[in-house]
Coordinates of N, CA, C and O in Angstrom, one line a residue:
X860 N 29.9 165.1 182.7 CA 30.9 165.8 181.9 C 30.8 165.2 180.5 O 30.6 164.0 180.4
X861 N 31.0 166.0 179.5 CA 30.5 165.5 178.3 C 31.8 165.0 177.4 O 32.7 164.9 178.3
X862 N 32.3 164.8 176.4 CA 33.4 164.2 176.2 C 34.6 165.4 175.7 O 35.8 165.4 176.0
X863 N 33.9 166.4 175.0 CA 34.5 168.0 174.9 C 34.9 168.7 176.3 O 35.8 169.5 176.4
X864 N 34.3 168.3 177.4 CA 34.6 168.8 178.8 C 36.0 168.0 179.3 O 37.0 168.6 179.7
X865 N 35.9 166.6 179.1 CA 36.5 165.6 179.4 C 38.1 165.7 178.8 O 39.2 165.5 179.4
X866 N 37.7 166.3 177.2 CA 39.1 166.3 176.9 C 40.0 167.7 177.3 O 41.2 167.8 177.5
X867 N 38.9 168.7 177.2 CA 39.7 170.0 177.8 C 40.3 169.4 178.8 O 41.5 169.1 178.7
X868 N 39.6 169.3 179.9 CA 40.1 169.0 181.0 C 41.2 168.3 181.3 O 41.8 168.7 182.3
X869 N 41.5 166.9 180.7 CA 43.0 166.7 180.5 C 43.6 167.4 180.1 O 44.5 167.8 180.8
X870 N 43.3 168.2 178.9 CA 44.7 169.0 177.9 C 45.1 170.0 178.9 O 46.1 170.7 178.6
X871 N 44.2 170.4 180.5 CA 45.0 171.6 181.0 C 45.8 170.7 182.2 O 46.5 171.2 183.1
X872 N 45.5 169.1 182.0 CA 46.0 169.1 183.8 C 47.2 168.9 183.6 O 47.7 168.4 182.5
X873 N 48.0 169.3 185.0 CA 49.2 169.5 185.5 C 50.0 167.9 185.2 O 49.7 166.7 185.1
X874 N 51.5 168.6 184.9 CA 52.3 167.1 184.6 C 52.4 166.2 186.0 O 52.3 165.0 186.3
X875 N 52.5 167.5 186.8 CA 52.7 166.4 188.5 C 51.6 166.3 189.0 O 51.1 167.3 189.5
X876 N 50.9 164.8 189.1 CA 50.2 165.0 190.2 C 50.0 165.3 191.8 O 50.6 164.7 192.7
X877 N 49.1 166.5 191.9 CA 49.1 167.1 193.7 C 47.8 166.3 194.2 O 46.8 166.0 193.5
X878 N 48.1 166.0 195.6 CA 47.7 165.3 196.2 C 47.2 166.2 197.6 O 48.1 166.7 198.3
X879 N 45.9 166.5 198.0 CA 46.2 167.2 199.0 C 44.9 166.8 200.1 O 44.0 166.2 199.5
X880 N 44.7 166.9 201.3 CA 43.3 166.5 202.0 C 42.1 167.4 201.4 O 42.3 168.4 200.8
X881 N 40.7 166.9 201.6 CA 39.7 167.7 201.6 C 39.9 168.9 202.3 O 40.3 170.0 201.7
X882 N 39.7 168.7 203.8 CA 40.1 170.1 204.8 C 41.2 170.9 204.4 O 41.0 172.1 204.3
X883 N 42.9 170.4 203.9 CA 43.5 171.3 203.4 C 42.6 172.4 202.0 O 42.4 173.6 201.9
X884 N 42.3 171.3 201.2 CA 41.4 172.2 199.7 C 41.0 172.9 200.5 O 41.5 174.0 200.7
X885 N 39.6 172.4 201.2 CA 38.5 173.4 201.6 C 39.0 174.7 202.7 O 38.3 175.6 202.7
X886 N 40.1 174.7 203.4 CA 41.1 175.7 204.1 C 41.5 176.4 202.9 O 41.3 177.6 202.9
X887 N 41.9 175.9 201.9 CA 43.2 176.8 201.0 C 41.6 177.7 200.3 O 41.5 178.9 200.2
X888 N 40.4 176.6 200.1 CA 39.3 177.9 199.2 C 38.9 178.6 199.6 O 38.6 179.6 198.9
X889 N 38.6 178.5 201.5 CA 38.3 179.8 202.2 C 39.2 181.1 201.9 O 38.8 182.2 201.4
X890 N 40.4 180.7 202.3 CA 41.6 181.9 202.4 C 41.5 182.3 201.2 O 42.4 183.0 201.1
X891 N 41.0 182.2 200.0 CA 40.9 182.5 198.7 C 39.9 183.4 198.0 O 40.1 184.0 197.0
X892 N 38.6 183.2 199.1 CA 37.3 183.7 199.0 C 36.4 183.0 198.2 O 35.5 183.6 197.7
X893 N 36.8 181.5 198.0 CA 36.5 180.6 196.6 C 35.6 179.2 197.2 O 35.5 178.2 196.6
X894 N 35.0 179.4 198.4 CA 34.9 178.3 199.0 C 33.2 177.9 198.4 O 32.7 176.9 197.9
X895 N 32.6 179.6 198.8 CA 31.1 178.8 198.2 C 31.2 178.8 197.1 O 30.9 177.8 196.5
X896 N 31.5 179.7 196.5 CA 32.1 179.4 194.9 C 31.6 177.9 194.1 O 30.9 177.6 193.1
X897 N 32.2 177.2 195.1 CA 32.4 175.4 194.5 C 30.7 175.2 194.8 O 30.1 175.0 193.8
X898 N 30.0 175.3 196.0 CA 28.8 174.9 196.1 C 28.4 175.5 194.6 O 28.3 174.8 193.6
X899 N 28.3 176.6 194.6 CA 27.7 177.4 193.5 C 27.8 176.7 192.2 O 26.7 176.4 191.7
X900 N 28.8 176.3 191.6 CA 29.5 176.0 190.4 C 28.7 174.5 190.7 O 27.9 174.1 189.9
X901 N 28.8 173.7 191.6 CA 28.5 172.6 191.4 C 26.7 172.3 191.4 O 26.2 171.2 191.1
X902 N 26.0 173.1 191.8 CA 24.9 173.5 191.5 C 24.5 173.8 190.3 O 23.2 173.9 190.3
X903 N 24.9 174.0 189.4 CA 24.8 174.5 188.0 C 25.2 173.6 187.1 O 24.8 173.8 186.0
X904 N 26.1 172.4 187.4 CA 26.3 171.3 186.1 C 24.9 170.7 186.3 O 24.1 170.8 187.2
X905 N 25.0 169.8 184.8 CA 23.8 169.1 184.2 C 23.8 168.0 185.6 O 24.7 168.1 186.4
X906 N 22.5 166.8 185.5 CA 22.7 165.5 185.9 C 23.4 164.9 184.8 O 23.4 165.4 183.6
X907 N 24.4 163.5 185.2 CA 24.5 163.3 186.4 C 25.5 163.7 187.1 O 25.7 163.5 188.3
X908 N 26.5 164.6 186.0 CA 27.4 165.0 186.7 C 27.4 166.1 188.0 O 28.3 166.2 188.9
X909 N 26.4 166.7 188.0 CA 25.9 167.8 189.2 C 26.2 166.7 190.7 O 27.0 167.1 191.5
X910 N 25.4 165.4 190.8 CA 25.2 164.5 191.5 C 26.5 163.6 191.9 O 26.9 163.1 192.9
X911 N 27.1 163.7 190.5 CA 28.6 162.9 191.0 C 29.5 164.2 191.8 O 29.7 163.9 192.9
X912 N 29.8 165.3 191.5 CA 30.5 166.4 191.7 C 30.3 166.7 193.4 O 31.2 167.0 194.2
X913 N 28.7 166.5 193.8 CA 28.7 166.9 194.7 C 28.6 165.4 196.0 O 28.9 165.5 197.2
X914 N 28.2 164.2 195.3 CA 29.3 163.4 196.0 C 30.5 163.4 196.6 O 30.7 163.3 197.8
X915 N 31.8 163.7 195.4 CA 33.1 164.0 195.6 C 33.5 165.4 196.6 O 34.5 165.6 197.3
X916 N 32.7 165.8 196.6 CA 32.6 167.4 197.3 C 32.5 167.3 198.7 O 33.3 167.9 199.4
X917 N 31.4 166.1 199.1 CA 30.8 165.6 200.2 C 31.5 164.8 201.1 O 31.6 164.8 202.3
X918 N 32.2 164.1 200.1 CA 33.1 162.6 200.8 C 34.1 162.5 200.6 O 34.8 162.0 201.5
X919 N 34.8 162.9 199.5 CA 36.0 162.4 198.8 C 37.1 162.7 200.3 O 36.9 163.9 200.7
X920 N 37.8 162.1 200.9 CA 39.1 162.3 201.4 C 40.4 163.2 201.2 O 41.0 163.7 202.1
X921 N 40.5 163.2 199.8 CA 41.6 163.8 199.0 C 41.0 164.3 197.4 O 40.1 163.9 196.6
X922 N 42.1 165.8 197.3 CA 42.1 166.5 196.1 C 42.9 166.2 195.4 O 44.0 166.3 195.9
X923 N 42.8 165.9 193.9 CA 43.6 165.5 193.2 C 44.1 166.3 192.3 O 43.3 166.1 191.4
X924 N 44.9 167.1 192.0 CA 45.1 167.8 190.3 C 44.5 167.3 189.5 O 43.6 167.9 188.9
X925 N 44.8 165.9 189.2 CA 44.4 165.1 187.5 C 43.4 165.1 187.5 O 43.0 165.0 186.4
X926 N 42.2 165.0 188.8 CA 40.5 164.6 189.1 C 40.0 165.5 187.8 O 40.5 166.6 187.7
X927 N 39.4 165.1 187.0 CA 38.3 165.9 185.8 C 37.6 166.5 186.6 O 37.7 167.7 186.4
X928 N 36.6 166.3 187.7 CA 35.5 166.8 188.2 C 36.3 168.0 189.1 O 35.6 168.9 189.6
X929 N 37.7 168.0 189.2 CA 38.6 169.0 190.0 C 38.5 169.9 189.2 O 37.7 170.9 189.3
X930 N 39.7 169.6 187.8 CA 39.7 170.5 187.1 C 38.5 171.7 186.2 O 38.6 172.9 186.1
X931 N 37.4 170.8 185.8 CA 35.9 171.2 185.5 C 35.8 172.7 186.5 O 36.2 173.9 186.1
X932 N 35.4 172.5 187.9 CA 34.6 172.8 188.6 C 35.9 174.6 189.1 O 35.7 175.8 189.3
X933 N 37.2 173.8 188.9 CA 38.4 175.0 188.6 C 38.2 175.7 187.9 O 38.2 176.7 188.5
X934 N 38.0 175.9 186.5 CA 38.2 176.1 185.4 C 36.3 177.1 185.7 O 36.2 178.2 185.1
X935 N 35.3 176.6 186.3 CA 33.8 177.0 186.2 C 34.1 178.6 187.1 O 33.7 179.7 186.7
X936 N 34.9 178.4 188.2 CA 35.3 179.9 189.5 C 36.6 180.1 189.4 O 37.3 180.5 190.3
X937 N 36.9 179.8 188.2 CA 38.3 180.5 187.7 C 39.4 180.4 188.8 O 39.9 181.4 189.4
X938 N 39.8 179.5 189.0 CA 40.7 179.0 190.2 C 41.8 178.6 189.3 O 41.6 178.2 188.2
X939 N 43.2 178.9 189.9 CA 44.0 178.7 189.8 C 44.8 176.9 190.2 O 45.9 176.9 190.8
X940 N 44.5 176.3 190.0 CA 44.8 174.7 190.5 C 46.0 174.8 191.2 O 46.1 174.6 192.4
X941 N 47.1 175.4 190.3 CA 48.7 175.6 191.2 C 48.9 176.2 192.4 O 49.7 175.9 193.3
X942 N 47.6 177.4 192.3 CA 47.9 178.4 193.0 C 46.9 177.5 194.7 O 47.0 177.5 196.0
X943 N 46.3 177.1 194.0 CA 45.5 176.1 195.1 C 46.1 175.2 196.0 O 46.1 175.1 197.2
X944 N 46.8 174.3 195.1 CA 48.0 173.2 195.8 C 48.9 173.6 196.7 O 49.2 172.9 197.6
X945 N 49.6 175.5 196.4 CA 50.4 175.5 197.4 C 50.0 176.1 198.3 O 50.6 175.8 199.4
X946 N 48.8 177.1 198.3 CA 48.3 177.0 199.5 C 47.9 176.3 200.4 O 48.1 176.5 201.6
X947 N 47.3 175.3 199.8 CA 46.5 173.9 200.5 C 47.9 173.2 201.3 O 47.9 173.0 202.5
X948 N 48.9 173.0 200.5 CA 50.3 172.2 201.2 C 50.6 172.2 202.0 O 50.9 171.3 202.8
X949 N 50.7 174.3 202.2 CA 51.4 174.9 203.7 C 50.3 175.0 204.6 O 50.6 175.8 205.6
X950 N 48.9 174.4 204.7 CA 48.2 173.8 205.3 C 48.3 172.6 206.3 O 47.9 171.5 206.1
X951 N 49.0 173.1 207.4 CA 49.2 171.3 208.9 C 47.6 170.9 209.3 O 47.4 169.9 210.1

């Protein structure tokens, strides 16, 4: 992510941070129709960010609002982050 990516990407994130599982995200992107979306989008950044992105993609545990590589990859399939969180929430 380049430092112009970096600061966008703060200037849009949310005052609260959301906290949510992988499997909730990845449930809330299905029901959305946004799920390969992310492979897609994460397929198309430069190295090394392409490689870190799809690490986090791979393993990460939890979704964060504040994550840059969240917000980025939001902002690439036009995702709504809010609209993400509450679906993902009412996710058991």
């Amino acid at each position: 992510m380049t430092d112009d990516e970096l600061a966008e990407a703060r200037s849009d994130q949310p005052t609260t941070v959301r906290v949510v599982s992988m499997r909730q995200a990845r449930l809330a992107l299905l029901s959305m129709g946004l799920l390969d979306d992310v492979e897609t989008a994460i397929g198309m950044l430069p190295e090394p960010q392409k490689s870190a992105a799809k690490i986090e993609w791979e393993y990460a545990a939890e979704v964060r609002s504040d994550n840059p590589t969240v917000m980025l990859l939001a902002g690439e399939i036009g995702l709504d982050l809010e609209q993400l969180f509450d679906i993902a929430e009412g996710i058991q």
